Each structure stands twice: as C-alpha cells, then as structure tokens.
Short mmCIF file of C-alpha atoms in Angstrom, two decimals:
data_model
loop_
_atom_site.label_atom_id
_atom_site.label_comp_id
_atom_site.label_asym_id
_atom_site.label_seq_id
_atom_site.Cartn_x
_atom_site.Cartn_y
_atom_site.Cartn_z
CA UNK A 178 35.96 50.22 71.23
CA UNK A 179 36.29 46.55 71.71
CA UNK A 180 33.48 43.98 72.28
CA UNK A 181 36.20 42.59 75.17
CA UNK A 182 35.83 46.17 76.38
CA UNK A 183 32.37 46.88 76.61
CA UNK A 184 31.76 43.12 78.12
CA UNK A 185 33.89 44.31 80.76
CA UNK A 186 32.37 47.61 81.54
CA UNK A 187 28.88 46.34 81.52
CA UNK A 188 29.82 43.69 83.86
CA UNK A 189 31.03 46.53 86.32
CA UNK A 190 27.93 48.26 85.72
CA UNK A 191 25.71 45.27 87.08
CA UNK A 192 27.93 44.17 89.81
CA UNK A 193 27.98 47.17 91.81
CA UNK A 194 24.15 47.35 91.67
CA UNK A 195 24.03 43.59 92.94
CA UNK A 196 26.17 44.43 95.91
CA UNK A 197 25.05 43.98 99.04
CA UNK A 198 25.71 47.05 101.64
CA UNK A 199 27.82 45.27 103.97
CA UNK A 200 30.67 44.32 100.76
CA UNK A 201 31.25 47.70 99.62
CA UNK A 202 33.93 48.29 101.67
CA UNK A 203 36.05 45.01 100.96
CA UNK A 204 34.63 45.60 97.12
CA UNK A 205 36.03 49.08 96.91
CA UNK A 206 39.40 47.83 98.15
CA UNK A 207 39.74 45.11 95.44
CA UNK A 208 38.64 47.62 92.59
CA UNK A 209 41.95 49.73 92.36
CA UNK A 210 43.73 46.42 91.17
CA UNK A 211 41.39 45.98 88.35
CA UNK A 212 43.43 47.41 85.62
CA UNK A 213 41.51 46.20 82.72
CA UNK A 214 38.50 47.63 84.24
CA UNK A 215 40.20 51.07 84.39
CA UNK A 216 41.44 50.85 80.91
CA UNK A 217 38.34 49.80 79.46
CA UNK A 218 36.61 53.03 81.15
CA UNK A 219 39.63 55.22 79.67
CA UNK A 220 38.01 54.63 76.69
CA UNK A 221 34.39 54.79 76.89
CA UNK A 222 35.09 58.12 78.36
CA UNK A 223 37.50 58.91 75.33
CA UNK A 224 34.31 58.47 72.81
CA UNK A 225 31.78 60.72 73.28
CA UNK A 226 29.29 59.00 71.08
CA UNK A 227 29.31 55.68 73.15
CA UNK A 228 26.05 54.79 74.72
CA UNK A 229 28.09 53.57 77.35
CA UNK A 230 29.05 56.73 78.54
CA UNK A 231 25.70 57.57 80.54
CA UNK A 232 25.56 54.57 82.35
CA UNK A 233 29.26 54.88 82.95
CA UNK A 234 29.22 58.62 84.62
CA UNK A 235 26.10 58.23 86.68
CA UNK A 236 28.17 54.89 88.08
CA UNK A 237 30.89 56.90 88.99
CA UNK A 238 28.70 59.37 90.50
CA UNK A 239 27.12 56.69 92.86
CA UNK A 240 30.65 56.04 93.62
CA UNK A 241 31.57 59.81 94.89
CA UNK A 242 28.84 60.19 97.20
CA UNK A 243 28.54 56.72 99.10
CA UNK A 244 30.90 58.59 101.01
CA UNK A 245 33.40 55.30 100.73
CA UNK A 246 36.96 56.65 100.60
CA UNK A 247 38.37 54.25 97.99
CA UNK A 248 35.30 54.56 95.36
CA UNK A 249 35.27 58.17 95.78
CA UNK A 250 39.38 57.99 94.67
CA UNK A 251 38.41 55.66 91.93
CA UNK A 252 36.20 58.50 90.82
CA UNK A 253 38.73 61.00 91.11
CA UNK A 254 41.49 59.21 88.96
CA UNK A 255 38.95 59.61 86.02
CA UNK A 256 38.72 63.62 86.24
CA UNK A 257 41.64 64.54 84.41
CA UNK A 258 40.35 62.69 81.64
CA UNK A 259 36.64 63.97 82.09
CA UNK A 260 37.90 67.95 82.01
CA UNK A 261 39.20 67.39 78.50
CA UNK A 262 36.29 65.41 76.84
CA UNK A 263 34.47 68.45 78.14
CA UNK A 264 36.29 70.99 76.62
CA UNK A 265 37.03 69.51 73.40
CA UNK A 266 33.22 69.32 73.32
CA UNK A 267 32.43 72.29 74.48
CA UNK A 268 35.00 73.85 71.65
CA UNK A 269 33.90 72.14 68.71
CA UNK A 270 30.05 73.57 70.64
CA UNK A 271 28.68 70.24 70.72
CA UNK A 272 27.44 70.64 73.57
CA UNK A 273 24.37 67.90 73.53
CA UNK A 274 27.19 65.05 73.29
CA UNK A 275 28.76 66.43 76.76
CA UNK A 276 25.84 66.28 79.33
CA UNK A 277 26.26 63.52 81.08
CA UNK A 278 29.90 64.49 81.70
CA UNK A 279 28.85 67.95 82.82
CA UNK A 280 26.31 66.89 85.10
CA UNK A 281 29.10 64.15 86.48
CA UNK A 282 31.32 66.89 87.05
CA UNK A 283 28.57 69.36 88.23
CA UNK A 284 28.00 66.55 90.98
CA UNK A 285 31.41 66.11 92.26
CA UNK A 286 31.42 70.09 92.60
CA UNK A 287 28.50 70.49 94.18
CA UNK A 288 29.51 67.73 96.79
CA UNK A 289 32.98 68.96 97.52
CA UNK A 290 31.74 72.69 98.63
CA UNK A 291 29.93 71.29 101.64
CA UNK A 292 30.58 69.56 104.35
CA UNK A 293 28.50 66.43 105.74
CA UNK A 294 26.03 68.71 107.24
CA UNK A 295 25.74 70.26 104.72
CA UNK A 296 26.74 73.89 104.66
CA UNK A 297 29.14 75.35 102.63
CA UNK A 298 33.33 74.88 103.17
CA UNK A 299 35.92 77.67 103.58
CA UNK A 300 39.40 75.94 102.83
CA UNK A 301 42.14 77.51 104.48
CA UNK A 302 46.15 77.88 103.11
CA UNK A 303 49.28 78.97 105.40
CA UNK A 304 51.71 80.27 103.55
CA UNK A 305 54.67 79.20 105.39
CA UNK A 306 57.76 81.95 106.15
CA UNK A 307 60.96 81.49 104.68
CA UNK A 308 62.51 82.05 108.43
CA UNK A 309 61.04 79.35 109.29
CA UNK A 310 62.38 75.45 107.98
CA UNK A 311 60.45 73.45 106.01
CA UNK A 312 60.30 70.05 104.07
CA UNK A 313 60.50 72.41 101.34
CA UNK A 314 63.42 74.61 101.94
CA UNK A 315 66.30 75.75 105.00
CA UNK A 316 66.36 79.50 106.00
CA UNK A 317 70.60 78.52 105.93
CA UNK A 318 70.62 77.79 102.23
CA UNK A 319 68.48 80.99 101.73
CA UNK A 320 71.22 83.27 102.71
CA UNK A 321 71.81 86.28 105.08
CA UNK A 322 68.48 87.65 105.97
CA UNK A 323 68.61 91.50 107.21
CA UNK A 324 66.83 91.55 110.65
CA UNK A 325 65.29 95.00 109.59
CA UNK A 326 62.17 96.22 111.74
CA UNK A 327 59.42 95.20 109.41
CA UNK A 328 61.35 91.49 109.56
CA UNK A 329 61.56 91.01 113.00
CA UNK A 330 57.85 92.05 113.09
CA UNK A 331 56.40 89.27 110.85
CA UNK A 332 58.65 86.86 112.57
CA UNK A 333 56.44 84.30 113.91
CA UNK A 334 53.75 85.32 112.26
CA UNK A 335 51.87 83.04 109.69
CA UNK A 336 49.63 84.17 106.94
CA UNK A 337 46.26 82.12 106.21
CA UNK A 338 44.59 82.30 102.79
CA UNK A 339 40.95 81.64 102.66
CA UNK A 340 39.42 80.10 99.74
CA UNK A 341 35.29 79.98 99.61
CA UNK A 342 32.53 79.83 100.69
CA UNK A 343 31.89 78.77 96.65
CA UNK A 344 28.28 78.66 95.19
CA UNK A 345 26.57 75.81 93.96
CA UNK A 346 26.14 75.40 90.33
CA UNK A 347 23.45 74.28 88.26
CA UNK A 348 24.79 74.30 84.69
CA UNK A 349 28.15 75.47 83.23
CA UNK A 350 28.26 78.37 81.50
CA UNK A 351 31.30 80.48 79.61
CA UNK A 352 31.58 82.89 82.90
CA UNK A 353 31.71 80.17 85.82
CA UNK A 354 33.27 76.73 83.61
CA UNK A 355 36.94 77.74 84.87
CA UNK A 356 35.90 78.56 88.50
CA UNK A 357 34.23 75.18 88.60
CA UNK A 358 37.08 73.57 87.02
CA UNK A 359 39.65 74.95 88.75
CA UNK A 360 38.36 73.86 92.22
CA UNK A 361 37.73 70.45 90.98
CA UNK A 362 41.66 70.04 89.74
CA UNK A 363 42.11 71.35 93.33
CA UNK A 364 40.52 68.29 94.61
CA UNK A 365 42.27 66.30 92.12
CA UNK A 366 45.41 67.88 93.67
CA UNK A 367 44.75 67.14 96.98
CA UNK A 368 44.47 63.46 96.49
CA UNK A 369 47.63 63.11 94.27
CA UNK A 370 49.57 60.45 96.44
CA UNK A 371 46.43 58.27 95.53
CA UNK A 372 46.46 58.29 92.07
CA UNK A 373 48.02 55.41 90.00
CA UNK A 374 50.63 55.95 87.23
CA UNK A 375 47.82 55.84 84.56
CA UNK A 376 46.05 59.14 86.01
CA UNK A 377 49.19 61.00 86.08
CA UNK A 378 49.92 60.34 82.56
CA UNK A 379 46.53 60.99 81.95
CA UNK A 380 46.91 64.62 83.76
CA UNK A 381 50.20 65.60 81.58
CA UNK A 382 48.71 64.51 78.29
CA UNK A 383 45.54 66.70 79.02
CA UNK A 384 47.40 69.47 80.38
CA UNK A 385 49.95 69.36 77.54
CA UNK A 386 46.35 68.96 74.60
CA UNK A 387 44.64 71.69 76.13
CA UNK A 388 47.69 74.63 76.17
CA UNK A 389 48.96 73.66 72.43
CA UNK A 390 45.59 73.16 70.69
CA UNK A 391 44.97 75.86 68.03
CA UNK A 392 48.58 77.05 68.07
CA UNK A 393 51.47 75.96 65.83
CA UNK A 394 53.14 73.73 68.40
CA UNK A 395 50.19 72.04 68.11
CA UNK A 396 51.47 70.72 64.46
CA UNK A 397 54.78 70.06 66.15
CA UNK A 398 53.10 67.58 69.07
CA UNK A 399 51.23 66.34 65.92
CA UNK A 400 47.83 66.13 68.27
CA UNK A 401 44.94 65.57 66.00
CA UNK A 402 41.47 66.22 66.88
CA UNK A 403 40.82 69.29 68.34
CA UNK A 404 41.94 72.37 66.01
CA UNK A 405 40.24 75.28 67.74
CA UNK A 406 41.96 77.09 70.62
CA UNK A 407 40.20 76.29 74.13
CA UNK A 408 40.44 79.05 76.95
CA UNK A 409 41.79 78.73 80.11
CA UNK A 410 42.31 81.07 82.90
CA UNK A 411 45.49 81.62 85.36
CA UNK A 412 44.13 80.08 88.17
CA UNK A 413 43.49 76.66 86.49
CA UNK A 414 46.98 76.72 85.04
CA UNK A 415 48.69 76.82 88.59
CA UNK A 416 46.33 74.16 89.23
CA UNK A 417 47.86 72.16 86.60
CA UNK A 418 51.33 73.00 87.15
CA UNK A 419 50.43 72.02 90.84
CA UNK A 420 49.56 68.02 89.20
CA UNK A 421 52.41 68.19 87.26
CA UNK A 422 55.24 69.07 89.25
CA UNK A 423 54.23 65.84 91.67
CA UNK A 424 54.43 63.60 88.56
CA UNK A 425 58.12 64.80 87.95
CA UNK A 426 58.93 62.95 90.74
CA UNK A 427 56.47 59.73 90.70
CA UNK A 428 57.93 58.47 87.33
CA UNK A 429 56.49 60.23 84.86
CA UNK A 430 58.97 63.07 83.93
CA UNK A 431 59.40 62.87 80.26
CA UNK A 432 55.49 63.55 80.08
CA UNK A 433 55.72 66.03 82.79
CA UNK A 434 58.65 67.86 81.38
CA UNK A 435 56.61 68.24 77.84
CA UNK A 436 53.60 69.40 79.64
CA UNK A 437 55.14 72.15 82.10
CA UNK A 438 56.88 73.27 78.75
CA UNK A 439 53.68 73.48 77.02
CA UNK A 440 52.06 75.27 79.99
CA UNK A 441 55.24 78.26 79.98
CA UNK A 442 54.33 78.46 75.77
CA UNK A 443 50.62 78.96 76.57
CA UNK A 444 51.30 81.45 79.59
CA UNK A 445 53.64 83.43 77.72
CA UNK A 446 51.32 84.02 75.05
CA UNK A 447 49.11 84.77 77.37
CA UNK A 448 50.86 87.01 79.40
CA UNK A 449 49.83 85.35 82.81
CA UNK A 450 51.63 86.16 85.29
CA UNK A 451 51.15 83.80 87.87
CA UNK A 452 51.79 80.39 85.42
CA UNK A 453 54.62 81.95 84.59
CA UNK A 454 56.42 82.20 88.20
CA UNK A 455 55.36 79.30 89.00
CA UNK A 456 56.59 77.10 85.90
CA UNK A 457 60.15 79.06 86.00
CA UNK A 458 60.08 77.96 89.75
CA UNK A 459 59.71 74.42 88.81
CA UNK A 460 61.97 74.36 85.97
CA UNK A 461 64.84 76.29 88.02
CA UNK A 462 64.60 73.47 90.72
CA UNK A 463 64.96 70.27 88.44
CA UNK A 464 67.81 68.49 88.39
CA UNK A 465 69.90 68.10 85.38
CA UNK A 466 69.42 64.91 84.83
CA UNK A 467 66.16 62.57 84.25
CA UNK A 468 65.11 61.36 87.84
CA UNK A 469 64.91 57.83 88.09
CA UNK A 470 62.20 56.53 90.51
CA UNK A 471 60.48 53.45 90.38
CA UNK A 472 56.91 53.52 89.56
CA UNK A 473 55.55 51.41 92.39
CA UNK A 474 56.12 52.23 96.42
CA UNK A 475 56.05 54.85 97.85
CA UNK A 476 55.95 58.22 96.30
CA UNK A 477 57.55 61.38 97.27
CA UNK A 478 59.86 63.99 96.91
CA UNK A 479 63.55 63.63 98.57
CA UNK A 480 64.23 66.69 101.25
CA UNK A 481 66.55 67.78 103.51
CA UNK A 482 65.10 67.40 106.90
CA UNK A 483 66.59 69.58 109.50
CA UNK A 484 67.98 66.74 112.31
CA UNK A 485 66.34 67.09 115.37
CA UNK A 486 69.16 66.55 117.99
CA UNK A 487 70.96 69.89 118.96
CA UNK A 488 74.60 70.11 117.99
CA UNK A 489 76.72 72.75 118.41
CA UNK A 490 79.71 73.27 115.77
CA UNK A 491 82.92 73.60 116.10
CA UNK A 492 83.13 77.15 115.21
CA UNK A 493 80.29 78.33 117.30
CA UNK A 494 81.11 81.45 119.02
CA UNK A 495 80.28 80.65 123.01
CA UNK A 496 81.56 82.15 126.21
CA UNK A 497 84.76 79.91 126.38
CA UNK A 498 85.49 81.14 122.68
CA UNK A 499 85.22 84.61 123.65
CA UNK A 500 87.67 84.19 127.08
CA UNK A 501 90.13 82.28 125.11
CA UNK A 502 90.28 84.67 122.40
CA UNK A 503 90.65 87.31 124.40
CA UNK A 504 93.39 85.70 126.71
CA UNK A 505 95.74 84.81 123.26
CA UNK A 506 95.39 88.01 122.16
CA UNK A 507 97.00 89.26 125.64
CA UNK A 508 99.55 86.40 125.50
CA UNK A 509 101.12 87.27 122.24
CA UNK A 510 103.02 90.71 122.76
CA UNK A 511 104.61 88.98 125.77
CA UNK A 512 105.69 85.81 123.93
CA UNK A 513 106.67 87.99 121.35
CA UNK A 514 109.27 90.19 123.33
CA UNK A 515 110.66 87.10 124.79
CA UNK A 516 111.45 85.37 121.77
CA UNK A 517 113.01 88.67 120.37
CA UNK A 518 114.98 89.18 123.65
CA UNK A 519 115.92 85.91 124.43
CA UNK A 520 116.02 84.14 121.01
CA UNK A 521 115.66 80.15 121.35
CA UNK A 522 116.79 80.64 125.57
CA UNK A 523 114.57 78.87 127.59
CA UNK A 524 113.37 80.64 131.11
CA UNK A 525 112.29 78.50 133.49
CA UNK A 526 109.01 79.53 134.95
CA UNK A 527 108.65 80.87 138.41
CA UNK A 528 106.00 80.45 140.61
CA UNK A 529 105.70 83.00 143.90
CA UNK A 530 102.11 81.47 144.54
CA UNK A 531 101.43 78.90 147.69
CA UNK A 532 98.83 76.95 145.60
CA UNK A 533 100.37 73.44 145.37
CA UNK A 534 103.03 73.55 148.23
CA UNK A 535 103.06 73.12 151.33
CA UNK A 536 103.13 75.53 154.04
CA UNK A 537 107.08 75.97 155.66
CA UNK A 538 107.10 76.15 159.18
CA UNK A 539 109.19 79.46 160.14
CA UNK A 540 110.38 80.40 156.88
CA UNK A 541 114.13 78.62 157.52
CA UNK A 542 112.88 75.93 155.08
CA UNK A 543 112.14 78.54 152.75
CA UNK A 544 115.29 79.93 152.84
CA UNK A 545 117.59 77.20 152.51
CA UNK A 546 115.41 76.74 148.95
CA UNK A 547 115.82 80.58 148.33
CA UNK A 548 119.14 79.95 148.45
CA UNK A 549 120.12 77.27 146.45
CA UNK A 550 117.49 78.70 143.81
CA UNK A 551 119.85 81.68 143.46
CA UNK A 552 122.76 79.73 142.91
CA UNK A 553 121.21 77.77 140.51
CA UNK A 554 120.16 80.49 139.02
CA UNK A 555 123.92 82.02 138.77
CA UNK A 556 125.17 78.69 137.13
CA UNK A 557 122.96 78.95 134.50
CA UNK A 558 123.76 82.59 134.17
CA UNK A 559 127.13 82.02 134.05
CA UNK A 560 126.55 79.39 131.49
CA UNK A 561 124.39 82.12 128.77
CA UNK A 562 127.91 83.97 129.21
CA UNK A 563 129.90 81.21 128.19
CA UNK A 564 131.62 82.54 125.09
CA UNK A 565 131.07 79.27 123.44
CA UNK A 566 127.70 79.76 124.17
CA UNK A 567 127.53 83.22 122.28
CA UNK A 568 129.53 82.05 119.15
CA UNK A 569 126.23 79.72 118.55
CA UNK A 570 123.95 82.76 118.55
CA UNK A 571 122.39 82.66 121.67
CA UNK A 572 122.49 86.32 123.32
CA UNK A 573 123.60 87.19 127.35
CA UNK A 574 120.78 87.76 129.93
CA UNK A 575 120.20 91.43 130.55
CA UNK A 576 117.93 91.04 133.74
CA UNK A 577 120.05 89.57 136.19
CA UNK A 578 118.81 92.70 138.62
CA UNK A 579 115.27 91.83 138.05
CA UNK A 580 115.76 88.51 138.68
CA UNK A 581 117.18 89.06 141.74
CA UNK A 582 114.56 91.37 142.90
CA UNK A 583 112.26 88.38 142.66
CA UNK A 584 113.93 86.11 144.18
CA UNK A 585 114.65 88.83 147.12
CA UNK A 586 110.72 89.24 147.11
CA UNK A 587 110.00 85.39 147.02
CA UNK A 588 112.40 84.62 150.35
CA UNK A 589 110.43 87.44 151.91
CA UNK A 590 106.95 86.14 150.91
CA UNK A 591 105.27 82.84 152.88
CA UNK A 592 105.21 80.98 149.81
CA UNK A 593 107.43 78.66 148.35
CA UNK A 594 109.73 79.38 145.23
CA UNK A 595 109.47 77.07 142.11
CA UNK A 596 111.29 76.25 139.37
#
C-alpha cells in the first residue's frame, strides 16, 4: 500500500470525527465523488495485515447506523469486497486476522433485521403470474395458455413469500456464516441501482474467486492466493447470480459473463438445483451480441412496456365482424348462380320498396312508370336475343315470365318501381 494511500485514508478517518452534526448530510453527498478515497479503501480492505483496517471498518460502521442514506450506501458498496476477505480468511483458518471484518459485517446484519423500533423484520416477495404483464415479460409472447379449471382458479391470485423474522447473531460460526451472508448480499441486492461501476466489478470478480478456487479452472483464471476450496450454499449463489445479472446490463458484461459462467461450473459440481435454473435462465435470455451501454446515466434494463391506450386491431373479431361474415356467406350462392346463368349480363336491380320515393297519388302515376318499365324491359330483352349478341358469348334470358310476374306485382303494390 502506498504512503499517498494511507495519507488519504487517515485523513478520512479524522474528518468525519471533526464533523459537525448539522454537515453530515451535505458531507455524505460530496463523498460518492471521492474516487481516490474509494480506491484507497479497496485496498486497505484487500490486506488483511494493515493496521488500517480496524480503524477503517469501525468508520464504516459509524457510517451504517447514523441512519444517513448516502453513508449507509457508501458502506454498502464495500460488502462485496468485505465477504471475500472473510472467506479467504476464514479458509486459510486465520481467523484472528478477520475480526474486525466479522464484527463489521455482524453489525450491518444485526441492523438490517430490525426495524427503527426495533423489533425484528419479515420481508415479503410476490411472485408475480405469468397471466398477468410485467416489465419483465407479456402473457402474448408466452403463448396459448389452456384456461383449464385449476388456471382460471389462480387467476388473480398472487402468491407472497415471507422471508424472516431472522435471529441476531453474535459470532459467525460454520452452521449460520451462509445464512448471515446470504441476507447481507440480499441487501447488497436491493440497493444495486446505487452502486458505482467499481462495486459491480468488485461483485463479479468475488463471485467469479469464490466458485473457481480449489478447482482446476482455477489454474485456467490463473487466480493466485487462495488454493483451498471455500463452501457456499444454494441460496447465496442465487444471491449472486441476482448481482450479476444487473451488471450485464450496467456495463460490465465481459466480467459478468465470466462470473455467471463460473457460478453454472460451481453449481454443476455441486448439483444445486436452484443456481442452476436460474443461471440457464439468464444465459438463455442474453443477447447474442455484447451489450453496449454507457457506464454513466441512468441504469436499467430495456422492456417492452405494454401501451396504455386501448386499441383494437384490425382483425379483432366484434359484432360487426360476425354480421358481415355471416351476410357474405349468404350472398355468395346467389352471386354465384347469377354469374353461371347470366355470364358477364348485367341485371339491373329492382326495387319494389317505397323507401326513397315518393308517395303517387292514385296509382295512375304509377302506372304510366309500370309501363314504360316493361317496355324497357322488352328492348333490352330483345337486345340479349340479338344473334349478334349470342355469337359474342353472351347467353338469352330464360326468366322473361318471372320478370313479368314482378313487374305485374310492382303495378299492383303502392310503391314505386326502380330501375
């Protein structure tokens, strides 16, 4: 460690005790943008042996419970970083060189299982149904569902998971260091859109050290250090693949993409189920290619969202779908013996209803249009049998009687005749 690096940290050490109450809040605002100040505590916490490392975790464990938001994320970005120390000490069982960093992370357990009151938390999860839409998914690009009994049943229900109440902790031990662990990378979780790029990179490199150590990818990542194998449990692999399946998307993906691969090597050989759904989830749903996001702005991951204004397609079956289907389907035999019977002849349409016109006083209007309809009518009857006409191909009228029926029946009726 540098001397530029422990002048730094030791200055943050007696600043923060300095500060008056009323400047913690425009204090904690200005210390995310201290980069050298985070880098220089990367790597006090990175050497167990440094007696800056005592002062440094019982700093950030002021920081946690002042109950200021941004010191107690400034805390947070540190406990990727924290978990590993810890186990690489605790595998190597040098345990004495660890305490301070167990009792930091003992602390930020201990805190997060109450509330302010202090009594103890029960987190609650909805599982959210897949008939349902989501940021996460459409029921349309799911497929058919069968709307079977036991489906329409849960249909509008949701399912809530429970997590606690968890016991407080005094020391770590071999039976309880994954249950504490786990729910502290669950915090960590829950705070990811805070972290900078330097904690997520931090998260896959730890993730990535602690599934390959002691096996013979561990020769092929060429990670030195640690040679024993360090335990983990299902739970607190989820819990990583949970980290590391944000930073595909927040610019770190070649890290991320080596970690979640060194996650499905450990699980395999482990035989844990759950790590195992969950990473083939993750790696089924990348993209082909590299995603290329910038590292500062906003971070998140792109979804469809289901548009909010009601639209109703084209090829939506409605009531006026339905009628005009059914009134084509009664249309065609007619048009269909016409054009067979009468070829390309055109007959002109005939209306016997008294919608439009006008009523006739008498009937002797009616008549005289009778009449002249029926003479009309002949002339172009006596055209279709113009042999001229049938060496072209169009075929003689056959209904002359019916024809005349209706027009008989049309000079009888009030209504007017049409052509």
């Amino acid at each position: 460690m540098l001397a530029v690096d422990t002048g730094v940290v030791e200055e943050w050490l007696s600043e923060f005790k300095t500060l008056p109450e009323a400047s913690i809040s425009s204090y904690a605002t200005n210390l995310k943008d201290k980069s050298a100040l985070v880098s220089s505590l990367y790597k006090v916490i990175q050497e167990p042996q440094s007696e800056l490392l005592e002062p440094v975790c019982h700093q950030l464990f002021e920081f946690y419970r002042s109950g200021e938001e941004q010191l107690l994320r400034f805390t947070l970005q540190f406990l990727p970083e924290l978990m590993w120390c810890y186990l690489a000490v605790s595998a190597s069982r040098d345990l004495q060189s660890s305490g301070c960093i167990e009792a930091l992370l003992l602390g930020v357990y201990n805190l997060e299982i109450v509330d302010k009151q202090g009594h103890s938390k029960v987190l609650s999860f909805t599982i959210p149904s897949l008939s349902k839409p989501s940021v996460y998914h459409e029921p349309s690009s799911i497929g058919s569902m069968a709307l079977t009994e036991g489906a329409l049943s849960q249909h509008g229900l949701s399912r809530v998971v429970y997590s606690g109440p968890h016991p407080q902790r005094e020391m770590l031990t071999a039976q309880n260091r994954f249950e504490v662990l786990t729910f502290l990378l669950l915090c960590y979780n829950a705070a990811l859109s805070y972290m900078p790029a330097v904690s997520l990179q931090s998260l896959c490199q730890i993730c990535s050290r602690i599934c390959v150590c002691g096996y013979p990818r561990q020769q092929v990542r060429k990670y030195k250090g640690v040679n024993s194998r360090i335990p983990v449990s299902s739970e607190f692999m989820v819990q990583m693949l949970t980290g590391i399946y944000y930073a595909f998307y927040n610019g770190e993906w070649d890290l991320a993409r080596k970690a979640m691969d060194d996650i499905l090597y450990r699980a395999q050989l482990e035989l844990y189920p759950e790590p195992l759904l969950v990473a083939n989830a993750i790696k089924a749903s990348l993209p082909q290619s590299a995603m290329k996001s910038s590292k500062e702005g906003t971070r998140c991951i792109q979804v469809e969202i289901t548009p909010t204004s009601s639209r109703i397609s084209r090829n939506a079956v409605t009531s006026m779908s339905i009628r005009g289907h059914r009134w084509k389907r009664h249309e065609q035999p007619e048009n269909g013996n016409d054009a067979t019977e009468l070829g390309n002849f055109i007959i002109p349409e005939i209306s016997v209803t008294n919608v439009a016109g006008e009523r006739t006083g008498n009937g002797e209007k009616s008549r005289a249009l009778a009449e002249n309809d029926v003479q009309h009518l002949q002339g172009v009857q006596e055209t279709a049998t113009d042999p001229r006409t049938d060496s072209k191909g169009i075929p003689e009228i056959r209904r002359q009687k019916s024809v005349r029926k209706m027009m008989e029946d049309g000079i009888n009726s009030s209504g007017r005749v049409q052509f």
